Coordinates of C-alpha atoms in Angstrom, one line a residue:
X1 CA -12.6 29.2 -16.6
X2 CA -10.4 26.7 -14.1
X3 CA -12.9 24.9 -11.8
X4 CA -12.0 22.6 -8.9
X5 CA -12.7 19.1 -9.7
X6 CA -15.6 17.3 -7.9
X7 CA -17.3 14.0 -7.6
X8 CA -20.8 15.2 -7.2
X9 CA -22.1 18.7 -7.9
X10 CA -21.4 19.2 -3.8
X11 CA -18.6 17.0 -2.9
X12 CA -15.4 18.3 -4.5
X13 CA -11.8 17.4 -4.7
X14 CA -8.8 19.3 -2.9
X15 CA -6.3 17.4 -2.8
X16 CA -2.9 18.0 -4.3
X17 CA 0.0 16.1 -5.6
X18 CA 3.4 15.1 -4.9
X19 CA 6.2 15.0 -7.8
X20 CA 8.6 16.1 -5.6
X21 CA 10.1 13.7 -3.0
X22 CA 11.9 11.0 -3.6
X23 CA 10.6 8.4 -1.1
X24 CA 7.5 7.7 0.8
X25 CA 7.9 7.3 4.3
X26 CA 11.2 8.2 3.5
X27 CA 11.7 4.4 2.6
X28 CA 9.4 3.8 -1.2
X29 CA 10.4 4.8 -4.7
X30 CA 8.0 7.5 -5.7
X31 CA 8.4 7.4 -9.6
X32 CA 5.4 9.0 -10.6
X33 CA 5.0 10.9 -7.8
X34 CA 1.9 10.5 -5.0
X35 CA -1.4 12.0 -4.3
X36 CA -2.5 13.2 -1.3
X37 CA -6.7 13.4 -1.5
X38 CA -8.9 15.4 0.9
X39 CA -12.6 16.2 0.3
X40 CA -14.9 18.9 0.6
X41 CA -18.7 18.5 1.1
X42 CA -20.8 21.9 0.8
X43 CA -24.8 21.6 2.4
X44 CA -26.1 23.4 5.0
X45 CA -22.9 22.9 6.9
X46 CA -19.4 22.1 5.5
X47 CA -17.9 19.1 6.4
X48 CA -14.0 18.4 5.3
X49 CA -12.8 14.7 5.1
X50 CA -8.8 14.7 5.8
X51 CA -6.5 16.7 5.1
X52 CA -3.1 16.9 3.5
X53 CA 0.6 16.9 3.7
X54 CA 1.9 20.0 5.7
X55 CA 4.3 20.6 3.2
X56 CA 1.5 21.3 0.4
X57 CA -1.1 23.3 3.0
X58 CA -0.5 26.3 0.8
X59 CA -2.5 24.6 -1.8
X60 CA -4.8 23.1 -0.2
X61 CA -6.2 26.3 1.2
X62 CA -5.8 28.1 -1.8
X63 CA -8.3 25.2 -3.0
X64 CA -10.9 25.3 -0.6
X65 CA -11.4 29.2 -0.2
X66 CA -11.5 29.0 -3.9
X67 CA -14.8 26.7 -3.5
X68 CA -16.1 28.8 0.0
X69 CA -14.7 32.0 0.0
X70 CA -15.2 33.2 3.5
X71 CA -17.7 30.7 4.8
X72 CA -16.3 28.7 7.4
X73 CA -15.9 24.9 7.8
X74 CA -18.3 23.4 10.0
X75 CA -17.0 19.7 10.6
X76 CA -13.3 17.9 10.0
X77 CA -13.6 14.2 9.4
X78 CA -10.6 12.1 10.3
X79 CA -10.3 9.1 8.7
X80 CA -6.6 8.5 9.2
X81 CA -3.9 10.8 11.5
X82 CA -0.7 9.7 9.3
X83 CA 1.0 12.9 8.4
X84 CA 0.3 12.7 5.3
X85 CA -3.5 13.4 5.7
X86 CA -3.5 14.8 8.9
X87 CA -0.4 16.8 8.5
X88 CA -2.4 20.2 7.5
X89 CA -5.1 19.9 11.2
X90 CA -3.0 22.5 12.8
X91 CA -2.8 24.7 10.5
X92 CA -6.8 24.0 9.5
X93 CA -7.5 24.6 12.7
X94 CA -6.1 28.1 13.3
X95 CA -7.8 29.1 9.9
X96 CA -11.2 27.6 11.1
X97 CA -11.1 28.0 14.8
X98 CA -14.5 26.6 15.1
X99 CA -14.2 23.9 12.8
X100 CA -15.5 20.4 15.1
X101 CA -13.2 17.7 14.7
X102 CA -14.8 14.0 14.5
X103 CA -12.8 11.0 15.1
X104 CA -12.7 7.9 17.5
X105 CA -10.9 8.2 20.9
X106 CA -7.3 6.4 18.9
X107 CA -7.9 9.4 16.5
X108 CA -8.1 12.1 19.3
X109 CA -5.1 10.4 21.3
X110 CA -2.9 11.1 18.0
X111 CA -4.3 14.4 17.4
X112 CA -3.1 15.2 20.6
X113 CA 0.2 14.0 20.3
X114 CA 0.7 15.6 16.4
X115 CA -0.7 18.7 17.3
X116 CA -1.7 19.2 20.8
X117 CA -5.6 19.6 20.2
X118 CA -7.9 19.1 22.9
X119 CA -10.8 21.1 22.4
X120 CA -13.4 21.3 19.3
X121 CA -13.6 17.1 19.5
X122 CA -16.9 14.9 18.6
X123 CA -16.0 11.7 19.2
X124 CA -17.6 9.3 17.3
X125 CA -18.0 5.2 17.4
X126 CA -18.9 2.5 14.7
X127 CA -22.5 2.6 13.2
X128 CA -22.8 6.4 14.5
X129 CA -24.4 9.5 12.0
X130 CA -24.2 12.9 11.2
X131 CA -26.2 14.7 9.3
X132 CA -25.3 18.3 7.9
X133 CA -28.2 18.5 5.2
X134 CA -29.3 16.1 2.8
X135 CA -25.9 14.3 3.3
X136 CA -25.3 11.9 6.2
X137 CA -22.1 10.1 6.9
X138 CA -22.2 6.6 9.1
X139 CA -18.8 5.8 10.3
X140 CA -17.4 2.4 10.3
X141 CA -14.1 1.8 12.5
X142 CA -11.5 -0.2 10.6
X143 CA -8.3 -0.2 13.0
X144 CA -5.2 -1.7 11.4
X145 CA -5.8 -0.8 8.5
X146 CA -3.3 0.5 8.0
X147 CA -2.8 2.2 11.7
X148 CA -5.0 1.6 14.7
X149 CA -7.4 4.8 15.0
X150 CA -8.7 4.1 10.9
X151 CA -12.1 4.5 10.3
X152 CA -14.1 4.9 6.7
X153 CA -16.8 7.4 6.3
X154 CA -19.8 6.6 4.0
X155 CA -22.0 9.2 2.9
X156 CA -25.9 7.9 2.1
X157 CA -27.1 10.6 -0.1
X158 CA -24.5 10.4 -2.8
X159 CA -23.2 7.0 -2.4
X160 CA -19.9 7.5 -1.5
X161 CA -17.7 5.1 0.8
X162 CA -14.7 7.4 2.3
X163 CA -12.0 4.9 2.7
X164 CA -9.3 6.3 3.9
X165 CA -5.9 4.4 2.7
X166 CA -7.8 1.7 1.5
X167 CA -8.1 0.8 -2.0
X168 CA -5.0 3.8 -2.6
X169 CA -2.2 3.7 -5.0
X170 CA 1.2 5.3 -5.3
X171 CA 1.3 7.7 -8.6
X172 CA 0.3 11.5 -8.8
X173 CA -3.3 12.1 -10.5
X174 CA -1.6 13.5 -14.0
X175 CA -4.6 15.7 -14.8
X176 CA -7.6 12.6 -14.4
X177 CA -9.5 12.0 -11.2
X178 CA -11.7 8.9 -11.8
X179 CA -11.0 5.7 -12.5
X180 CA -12.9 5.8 -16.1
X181 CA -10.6 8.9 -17.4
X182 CA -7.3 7.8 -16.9
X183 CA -4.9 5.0 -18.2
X184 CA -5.1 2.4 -15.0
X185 CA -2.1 0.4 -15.8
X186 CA 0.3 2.1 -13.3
X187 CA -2.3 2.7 -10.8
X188 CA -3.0 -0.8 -10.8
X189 CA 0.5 -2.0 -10.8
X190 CA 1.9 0.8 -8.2
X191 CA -1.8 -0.7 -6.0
X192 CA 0.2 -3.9 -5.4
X193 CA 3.6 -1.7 -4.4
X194 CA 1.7 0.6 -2.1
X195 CA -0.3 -2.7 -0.6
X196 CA 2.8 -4.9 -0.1
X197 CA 4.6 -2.0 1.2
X198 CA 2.3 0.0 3.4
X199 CA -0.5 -2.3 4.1
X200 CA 0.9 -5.7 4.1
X201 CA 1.6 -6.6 7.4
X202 CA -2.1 -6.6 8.4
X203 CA -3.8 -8.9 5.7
X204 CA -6.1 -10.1 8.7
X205 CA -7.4 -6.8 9.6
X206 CA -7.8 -5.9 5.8
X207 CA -10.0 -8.9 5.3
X208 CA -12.2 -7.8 8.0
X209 CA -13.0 -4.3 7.1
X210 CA -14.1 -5.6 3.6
X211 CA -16.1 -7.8 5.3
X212 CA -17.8 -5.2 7.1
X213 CA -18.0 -3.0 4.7
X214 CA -19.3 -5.8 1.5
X215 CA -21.9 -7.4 4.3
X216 CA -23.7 -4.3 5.2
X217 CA -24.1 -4.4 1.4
X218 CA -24.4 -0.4 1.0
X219 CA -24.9 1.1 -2.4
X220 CA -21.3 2.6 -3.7
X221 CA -20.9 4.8 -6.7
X222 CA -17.6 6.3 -5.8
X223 CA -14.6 4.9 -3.2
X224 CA -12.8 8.0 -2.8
X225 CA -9.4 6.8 -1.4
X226 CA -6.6 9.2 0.2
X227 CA -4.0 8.2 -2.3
X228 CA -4.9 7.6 -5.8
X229 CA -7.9 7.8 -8.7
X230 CA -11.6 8.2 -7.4
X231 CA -13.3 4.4 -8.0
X232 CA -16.3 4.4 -9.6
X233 CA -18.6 0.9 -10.6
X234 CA -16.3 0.8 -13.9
X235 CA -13.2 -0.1 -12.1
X236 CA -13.5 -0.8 -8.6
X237 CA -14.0 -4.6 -9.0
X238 CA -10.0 -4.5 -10.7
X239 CA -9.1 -2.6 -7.1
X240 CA -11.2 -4.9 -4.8
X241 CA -10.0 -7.8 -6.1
X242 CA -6.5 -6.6 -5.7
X243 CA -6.9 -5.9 -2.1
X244 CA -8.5 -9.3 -1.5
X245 CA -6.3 -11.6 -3.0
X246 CA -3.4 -9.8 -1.4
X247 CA -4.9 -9.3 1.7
X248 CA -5.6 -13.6 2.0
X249 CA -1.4 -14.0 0.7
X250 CA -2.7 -15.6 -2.4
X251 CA -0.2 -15.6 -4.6
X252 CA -0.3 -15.6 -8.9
X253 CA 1.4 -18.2 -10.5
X254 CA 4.7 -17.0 -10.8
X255 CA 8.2 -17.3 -9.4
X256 CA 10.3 -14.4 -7.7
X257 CA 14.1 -15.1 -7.8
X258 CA 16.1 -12.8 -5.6
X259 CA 19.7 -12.7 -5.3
X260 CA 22.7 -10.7 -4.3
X261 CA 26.1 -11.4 -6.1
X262 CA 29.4 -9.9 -5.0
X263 CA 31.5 -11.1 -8.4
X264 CA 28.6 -12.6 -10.7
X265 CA 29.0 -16.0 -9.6
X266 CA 26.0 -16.1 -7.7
X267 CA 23.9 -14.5 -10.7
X268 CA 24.9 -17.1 -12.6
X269 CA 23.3 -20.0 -10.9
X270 CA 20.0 -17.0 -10.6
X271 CA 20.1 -17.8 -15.0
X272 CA 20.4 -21.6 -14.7
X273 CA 17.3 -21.7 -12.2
X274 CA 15.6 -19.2 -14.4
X275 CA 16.0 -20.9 -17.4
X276 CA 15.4 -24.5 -15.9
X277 CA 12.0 -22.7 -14.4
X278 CA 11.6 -21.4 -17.8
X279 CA 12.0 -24.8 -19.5
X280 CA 9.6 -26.6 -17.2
X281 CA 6.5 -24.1 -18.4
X282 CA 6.9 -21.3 -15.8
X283 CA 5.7 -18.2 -17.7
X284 CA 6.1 -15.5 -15.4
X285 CA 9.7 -15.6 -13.6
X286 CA 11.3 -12.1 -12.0
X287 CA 14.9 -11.8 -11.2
X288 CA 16.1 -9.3 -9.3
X289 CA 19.2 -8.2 -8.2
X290 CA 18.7 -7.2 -4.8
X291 CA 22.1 -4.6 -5.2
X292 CA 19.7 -2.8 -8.1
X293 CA 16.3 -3.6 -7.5
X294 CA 14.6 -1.0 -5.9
X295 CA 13.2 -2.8 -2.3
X296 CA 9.5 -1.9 -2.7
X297 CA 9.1 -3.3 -6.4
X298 CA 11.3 -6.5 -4.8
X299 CA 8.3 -6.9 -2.3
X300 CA 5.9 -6.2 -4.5
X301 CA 7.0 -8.7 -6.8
X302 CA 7.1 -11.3 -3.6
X303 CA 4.0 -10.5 -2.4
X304 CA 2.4 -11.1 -5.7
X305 CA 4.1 -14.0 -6.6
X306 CA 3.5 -17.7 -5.4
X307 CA 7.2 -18.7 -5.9
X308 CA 10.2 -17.3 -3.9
X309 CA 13.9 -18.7 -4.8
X310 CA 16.5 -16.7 -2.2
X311 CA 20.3 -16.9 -3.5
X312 CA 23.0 -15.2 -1.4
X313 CA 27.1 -15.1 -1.5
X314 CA 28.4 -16.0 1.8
X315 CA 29.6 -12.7 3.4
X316 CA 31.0 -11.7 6.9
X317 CA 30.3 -15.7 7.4
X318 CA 26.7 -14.3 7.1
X319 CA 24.0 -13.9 4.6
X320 CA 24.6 -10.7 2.1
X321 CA 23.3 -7.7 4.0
X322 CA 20.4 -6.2 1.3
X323 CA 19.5 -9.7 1.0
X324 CA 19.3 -9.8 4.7
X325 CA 16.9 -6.5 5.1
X326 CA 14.9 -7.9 2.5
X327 CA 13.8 -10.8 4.6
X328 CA 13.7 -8.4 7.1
X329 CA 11.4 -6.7 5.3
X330 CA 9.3 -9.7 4.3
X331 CA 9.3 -11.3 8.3
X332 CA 7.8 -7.4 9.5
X333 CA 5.5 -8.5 6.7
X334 CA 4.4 -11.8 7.6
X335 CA 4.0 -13.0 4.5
X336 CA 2.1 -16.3 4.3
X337 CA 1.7 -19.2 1.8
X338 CA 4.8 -19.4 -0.3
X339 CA 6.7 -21.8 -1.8
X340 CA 10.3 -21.1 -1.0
X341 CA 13.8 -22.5 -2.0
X342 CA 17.3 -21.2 -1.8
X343 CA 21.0 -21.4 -3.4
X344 CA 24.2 -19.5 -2.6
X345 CA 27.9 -19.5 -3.1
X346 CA 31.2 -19.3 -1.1
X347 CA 34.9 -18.5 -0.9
X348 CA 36.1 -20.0 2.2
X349 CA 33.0 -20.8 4.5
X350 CA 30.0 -22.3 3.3
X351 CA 27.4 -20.4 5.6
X352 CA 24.9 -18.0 3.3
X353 CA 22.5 -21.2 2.2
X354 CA 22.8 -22.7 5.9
X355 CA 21.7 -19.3 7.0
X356 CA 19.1 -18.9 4.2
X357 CA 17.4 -22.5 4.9
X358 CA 15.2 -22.0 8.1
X359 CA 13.7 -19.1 7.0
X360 CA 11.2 -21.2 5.4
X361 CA 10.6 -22.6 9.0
X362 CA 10.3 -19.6 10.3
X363 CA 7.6 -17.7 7.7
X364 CA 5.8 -21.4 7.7
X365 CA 6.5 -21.7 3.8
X366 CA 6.6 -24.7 1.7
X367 CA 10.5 -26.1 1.2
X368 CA 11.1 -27.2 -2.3
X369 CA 14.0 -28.8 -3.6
X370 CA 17.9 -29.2 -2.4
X371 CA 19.9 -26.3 -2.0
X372 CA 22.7 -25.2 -4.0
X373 CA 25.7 -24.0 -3.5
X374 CA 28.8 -22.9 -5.2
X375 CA 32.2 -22.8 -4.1
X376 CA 34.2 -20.1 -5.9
X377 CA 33.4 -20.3 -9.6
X378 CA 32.6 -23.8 -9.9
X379 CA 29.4 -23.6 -12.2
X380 CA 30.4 -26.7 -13.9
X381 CA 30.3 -28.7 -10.2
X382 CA 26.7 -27.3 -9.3
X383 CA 25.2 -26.7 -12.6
X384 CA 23.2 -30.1 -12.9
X385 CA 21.9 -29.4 -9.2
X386 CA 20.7 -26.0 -10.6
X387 CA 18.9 -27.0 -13.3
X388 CA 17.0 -29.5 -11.0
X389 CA 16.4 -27.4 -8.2
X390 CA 14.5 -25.6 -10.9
X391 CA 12.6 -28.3 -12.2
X392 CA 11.8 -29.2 -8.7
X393 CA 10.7 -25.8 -7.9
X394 CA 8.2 -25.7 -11.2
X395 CA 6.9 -29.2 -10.4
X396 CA 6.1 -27.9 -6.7
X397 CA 4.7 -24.5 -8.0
X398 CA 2.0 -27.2 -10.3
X399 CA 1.6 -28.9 -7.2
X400 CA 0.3 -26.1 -4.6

């Protein structure tokens, strides 16, 4: 007989998953799909902790009558308003019209604003309880993380931190829910794409909710994120560790090289770095054509990589355009701590690498090496200043 899943014998799963659109945020890839977790808690009262997409509510209800039938729900916990956990409160609400709604006065202006609610609201601050049984949840704000009314719920009884977005993935649950069950390798890789892409801007504010959370030194046995596997003791260290050395913009050893190229003469000076990066011992190198690549596995890339080597044609006497909204991309990102070099190539006005050189200024990165640049299809002319830039760039990657 078909049973919900659950973490404990009275905290059970219902969320649902995503195979369907395309792009998250209407910006990220979604290859294997996305998760959208919410959780139930049955004791004396009945306490929900998020909810889902809007466009999956059907589901979701469908779920949680399953597990309650026609008992009411007692509490909502909001741990995070994006629409893609809070999109379902309206509709929750007219189901359960007495269902009191706990958040922290950011979380009830956005409630508010999504859904007009006004009524029904416990606010609650940082180091507050409830109790609805045995279980008790303490609430811990963590603003920023990845928007400004976040907080994580932890749960005494049965161990379990609530973390909202934290610690989440992009990938549907194909079947497992924990950690221990599944194959992790795309989890783990798509952590790093959902971190870099979602997360990334606010490595500060990351750094001190762990901090909060790893000093108060509570006993875990399950992070139940929003997106993403349920963490259990088996895993978890894989996932915190990922979160940390992103969150500090410390890089792996390894060199991104990013380029556009109108005609292929650009890409070809991408091979002669590569292979003089190659030659001097660099082991992991990624090229990426910026006119294929998708963006959020560029970023990811950048953001896990200590190396970054920018080549760009000259065009509309400017930098090429997807180059351009790349390091867009990266600057709304402040990304810090990277070793950074450029090359480029021209027809008639030699102004992508002049463009390309101060962003290295500007993000506070290490300059390595001396530009290069190609006019037409003169690889023979530039070819020796290639292969050094790359040997410069290796020798500088050793260095830092």
């Amino acid at each position: 007989m078909y049973q919900i899943q659950n973490i404990t014998d009275s905290i059970y799963y219902v969320g649902v998953n995503d195979r369907s659109k395309h792009l998250f945020e209407n910006m990220w890839a979604l290859p294997d799909g996305v998760s959208y977790n919410s959780y139930l808690i049955v004791d004396e009262q009945v306490t929900l902790i998020d909810t889902v997409d809007v466009c999956y509510s059907d589901i979701f209800f469908h779920k949680i009558e399953r597990i309650l039938g026609d008992r009411p729900i007692d509490y909502l916990i909001v741990n995070h308003m994006e629409p893609d956990h809070g999109g379902s409160i309206g509709l929750l609400r007219q189901r359960y019209p007495n269902v009191k709604i706990i958040g922290n006065k950011k979380t009830f202006d956005m409630l508010y604003g999504y859904h007009g609610i006004t009524e029904g609201l416990v606010e609650v601050k940082a180091g507050e309880t409830l109790r609805v049984g045995k279980h008790e949840f303490t609430f811990m704000l963590a603003p920023m993380v990845h928007w400004p009314e976040v907080m994580f719920t932890y749960e005494s009884t049965e161990r379990v931190l609530f973390s909202a977005d934290a610690f989440g993935t992009f990938g549907a649950l194909n079947g497992h829910l924990f950690d221990y069950e599944a194959d992790l390798t795309r989890y783990l890789e798509d952590m790093h794409r959902y971190y870099s892409c979602i997360v990334g801007k606010y490595g500060n504010f990351v750094q001190k909710a762990l901090k909060s959370v790893l000093e108060k030194n509570l006993p875990v046995d399950f992070i139940c994120s929003t997106h993403g596997v349920v963490w259990t003791k088996e895993h978890f260290a894989e996932a915190l560790a990922i979160y940390d050395r992103l969150s500090k913009y410390e890089g792996e050893d390894g060199v991104v090289i990013l380029y556009g190229s109108m005609y292929g003469n650009t890409e070809q000076l991408a091979d002669v770095i590569a292979q003089s990066l190659a030659k001097a011992g660099v082991k992991k190198i990624i090229c990426h054509n910026v006119s294929k690549s998708e963006q959020s596995q560029i970023l990811s890339d950048i953001f896990r990589y200590k190396g970054l080597i920018i080549g760009s044609p000259t065009y509309s006497n400017g930098i090429f355009s997807p180059i351009e909204n790349i390091m867009n991309l990266i600057r709304l990102r402040e990304l810090k701590n990277r070793v950074y070099s450029v090359f480029g190539s021209f027809t008639w006005a030699p102004m992508a690498v002049k463009k390309l050189v101060p962003f290295a200024e500007e993000m506070q990165w290490k300059s390595v090496g001396q530009p290069v640049e190609m006019k037409m299809a003169d690889l023979p002319g530039v070819i020796d200043a290639a292969w050094q830039l790359g040997q410069d760039f290796a020798a500088a990657l050793n260095e830092n």
